């Protein structure tokens, strides 16, 4: 399922306490991802088109939205989910070796872009209660204020935008 790659579920063993999620640990992972891959607010960050790259993209989005831009945890959670969905689509459906992640902020809006070399357009499909996949663009459509696809000479950029309150 998109967005769940690389997430280990805690396992209970006799006499062993399961590790708990910690914002400090997440910040550390996000900052390490920035150091290793680059800052998507400064330039497009190229990532290998592999399922494990979704975790990297989520960490980059989280550290940018929550820590660099100082936006709310709820907005950060929604952005991280939608990044995961767009990255999942790029990895699964494009056959690309690499995709690019970019985050932008302007007055009243944030924008997240995922670029890949395929010109195949994503398709918003109807979702049914018992569907176990195919909800990615449905979630983007429901949570984002705007989304779309820009065709490029070689590929496309799939993007979403969300309104924010500037301080």
Tab-separated table of C-alpha atoms in Angstrom:
chain	number	residue	atom	x	y	z
A	1	UNK	CA	0.000	0.000	0.000
A	2	UNK	CA	1.358	3.416	-0.934
A	3	UNK	CA	2.796	5.275	2.003
A	4	UNK	CA	3.583	2.196	4.052
A	5	UNK	CA	6.905	1.219	2.510
A	6	UNK	CA	9.716	1.099	4.999
A	7	UNK	CA	7.500	1.289	8.063
A	8	UNK	CA	8.120	-1.522	10.464
A	9	UNK	CA	5.338	-2.520	12.811
A	10	UNK	CA	6.319	-2.907	16.453
A	11	UNK	CA	6.619	-6.503	17.550
A	12	UNK	CA	6.019	-7.556	21.109
A	13	UNK	CA	8.381	-10.044	22.667
A	14	UNK	CA	8.370	-11.224	26.235
A	15	UNK	CA	10.374	-8.793	28.349
A	16	UNK	CA	11.032	-6.396	25.428
A	17	UNK	CA	9.385	-3.018	25.096
A	18	UNK	CA	8.480	-1.939	21.559
A	19	UNK	CA	10.152	1.235	20.296
A	20	UNK	CA	7.818	4.213	20.225
A	21	UNK	CA	7.550	6.857	17.545
A	22	UNK	CA	9.324	10.032	18.505
A	23	UNK	CA	9.233	13.468	16.847
A	24	UNK	CA	12.923	13.866	17.677
A	25	UNK	CA	13.759	10.631	15.831
A	26	UNK	CA	11.626	11.705	12.857
A	27	UNK	CA	13.383	15.096	12.792
A	28	UNK	CA	16.728	13.315	12.852
A	29	UNK	CA	15.704	11.091	9.923
A	30	UNK	CA	14.354	14.086	8.016
A	31	UNK	CA	17.475	16.158	8.590
A	32	UNK	CA	19.644	13.223	7.514
A	33	UNK	CA	17.548	12.892	4.330
A	34	UNK	CA	18.067	16.619	3.624
A	35	UNK	CA	21.801	16.177	4.091
A	36	UNK	CA	21.993	13.114	1.839
A	37	UNK	CA	19.561	14.027	-0.949
A	38	UNK	CA	19.183	17.806	-0.893
A	39	UNK	CA	16.542	20.350	0.008
A	40	UNK	CA	13.427	20.244	-2.208
A	41	UNK	CA	12.757	23.933	-1.448
A	42	UNK	CA	16.021	24.924	-3.139
A	43	UNK	CA	16.000	22.640	-6.184
A	44	UNK	CA	14.347	19.502	-7.443
A	45	UNK	CA	15.647	16.512	-5.491
A	46	UNK	CA	16.268	13.451	-7.684
A	47	UNK	CA	15.384	10.145	-6.027
A	48	UNK	CA	15.738	6.592	-7.335
A	49	UNK	CA	12.473	5.131	-8.566
A	50	UNK	CA	12.229	2.418	-5.920
A	51	UNK	CA	9.540	1.791	-3.296
A	52	UNK	CA	11.903	2.711	-0.459
A	53	UNK	CA	12.237	6.221	-1.915
A	54	UNK	CA	8.704	6.963	-0.712
A	55	UNK	CA	10.035	6.993	2.872
A	56	UNK	CA	12.771	9.457	1.868
A	57	UNK	CA	10.266	11.716	0.103
A	58	UNK	CA	7.957	11.626	3.150
A	59	UNK	CA	10.827	12.578	5.457
A	60	UNK	CA	11.886	15.433	3.191
A	61	UNK	CA	8.323	16.753	2.992
A	62	UNK	CA	7.856	16.462	6.742
A	63	UNK	CA	10.998	18.333	7.701
A	64	UNK	CA	10.291	21.078	5.147
A	65	UNK	CA	6.625	21.644	6.036
A	66	UNK	CA	6.832	21.202	9.789
A	67	UNK	CA	10.309	22.481	10.653
A	68	UNK	CA	11.450	24.813	7.861
A	69	UNK	CA	8.080	26.404	7.123
A	70	UNK	CA	6.673	26.026	10.651
A	71	UNK	CA	3.247	24.855	9.500
A	72	UNK	CA	0.807	22.773	11.525
A	73	UNK	CA	1.223	19.082	12.311
A	74	UNK	CA	-2.171	18.355	10.655
A	75	UNK	CA	-1.155	20.051	7.415
A	76	UNK	CA	2.197	18.269	7.582
A	77	UNK	CA	0.448	14.922	7.996
A	78	UNK	CA	-1.741	15.579	4.932
A	79	UNK	CA	1.213	16.737	2.826
A	80	UNK	CA	3.254	13.666	3.811
A	81	UNK	CA	0.358	11.371	2.847
A	82	UNK	CA	-0.124	13.050	-0.535
A	83	UNK	CA	3.614	13.041	-1.275
A	84	UNK	CA	3.601	9.317	-0.594
A	85	UNK	CA	0.720	8.807	-3.020
A	86	UNK	CA	2.324	10.799	-5.846
A	87	UNK	CA	5.665	9.093	-5.332
A	88	UNK	CA	3.958	5.696	-5.247
A	89	UNK	CA	2.338	6.432	-8.603
A	90	UNK	CA	5.630	7.608	-10.108
A	91	UNK	CA	7.446	4.487	-8.895
A	92	UNK	CA	4.740	1.984	-9.884
A	93	UNK	CA	3.426	3.347	-13.143
A	94	UNK	CA	6.169	5.181	-15.041
A	95	UNK	CA	9.045	2.758	-15.512
A	96	UNK	CA	11.425	5.588	-14.657
A	97	UNK	CA	14.837	5.155	-13.062
A	98	UNK	CA	14.561	8.473	-11.228
A	99	UNK	CA	11.829	10.916	-10.237
A	100	UNK	CA	12.143	14.432	-8.865
A	101	UNK	CA	10.606	16.015	-5.764
A	102	UNK	CA	10.172	19.767	-5.334
A	103	UNK	CA	8.389	21.832	-2.662
A	104	UNK	CA	7.422	25.460	-3.132
A	105	UNK	CA	5.819	28.068	-0.925
A	106	UNK	CA	4.230	31.321	-1.911
A	107	UNK	CA	1.887	33.641	-0.060
A	108	UNK	CA	-1.100	31.588	1.090
A	109	UNK	CA	-0.110	28.346	-0.693
A	110	UNK	CA	2.289	25.451	-0.694
A	111	UNK	CA	2.906	23.312	-3.755
A	112	UNK	CA	4.505	19.883	-4.033
A	113	UNK	CA	5.675	18.535	-7.391
A	114	UNK	CA	6.745	15.052	-8.457
A	115	UNK	CA	8.370	14.944	-11.897
A	116	UNK	CA	8.945	11.792	-13.897
A	117	UNK	CA	9.967	11.034	-17.503
A	118	UNK	CA	6.670	9.373	-18.496
A	119	UNK	CA	4.060	11.297	-20.465
A	120	UNK	CA	1.339	8.876	-19.360
A	121	UNK	CA	-1.307	10.818	-17.489
A	122	UNK	CA	-2.555	9.720	-14.072
A	123	UNK	CA	-6.223	8.852	-13.949
A	124	UNK	CA	-8.620	9.646	-11.101
A	125	UNK	CA	-10.637	6.453	-10.675
A	126	UNK	CA	-13.835	5.914	-8.698
A	127	UNK	CA	-13.109	4.351	-5.326
A	128	UNK	CA	-15.220	1.692	-3.674
A	129	UNK	CA	-15.285	0.816	0.006
A	130	UNK	CA	-13.569	-2.562	-0.355
A	131	UNK	CA	-10.834	-1.432	-2.782
A	132	UNK	CA	-7.382	-2.273	-1.474
A	133	UNK	CA	-5.496	-0.056	-3.948
A	134	UNK	CA	-6.152	2.754	-6.394
A	135	UNK	CA	-6.953	5.393	-3.775
A	136	UNK	CA	-3.923	7.606	-4.372
A	137	UNK	CA	-5.378	10.282	-6.633
A	138	UNK	CA	-8.705	10.017	-4.805
A	139	UNK	CA	-6.891	11.102	-1.623
A	140	UNK	CA	-5.046	13.847	-3.481
A	141	UNK	CA	-8.352	15.066	-4.909
A	142	UNK	CA	-10.010	15.069	-1.474
A	143	UNK	CA	-7.216	16.589	0.634
A	144	UNK	CA	-5.537	19.054	-1.735
A	145	UNK	CA	-7.133	22.342	-2.704
A	146	UNK	CA	-5.873	21.944	-6.266
A	147	UNK	CA	-3.931	19.328	-8.175
A	148	UNK	CA	-2.966	18.660	-11.738
A	149	UNK	CA	-0.433	17.484	-14.266
A	150	UNK	CA	1.853	19.596	-16.439
A	151	UNK	CA	3.153	17.831	-19.535
A	152	UNK	CA	6.787	18.531	-20.283
A	153	UNK	CA	8.773	17.911	-23.470
A	154	UNK	CA	10.119	14.786	-21.752
A	155	UNK	CA	7.750	13.634	-19.070
A	156	UNK	CA	5.347	15.319	-16.707
A	157	UNK	CA	5.021	16.993	-13.355
A	158	UNK	CA	2.169	15.887	-11.120
A	159	UNK	CA	1.477	18.456	-8.426
A	160	UNK	CA	-0.852	19.454	-5.629
A	161	UNK	CA	-1.396	22.718	-3.810
A	162	UNK	CA	-2.780	23.435	-0.362
A	163	UNK	CA	-3.895	26.722	1.150
A	164	UNK	CA	-2.055	27.902	4.233
A	165	UNK	CA	-2.446	30.759	6.641
A	166	UNK	CA	0.586	33.007	6.515
A	167	UNK	CA	1.702	34.390	9.851
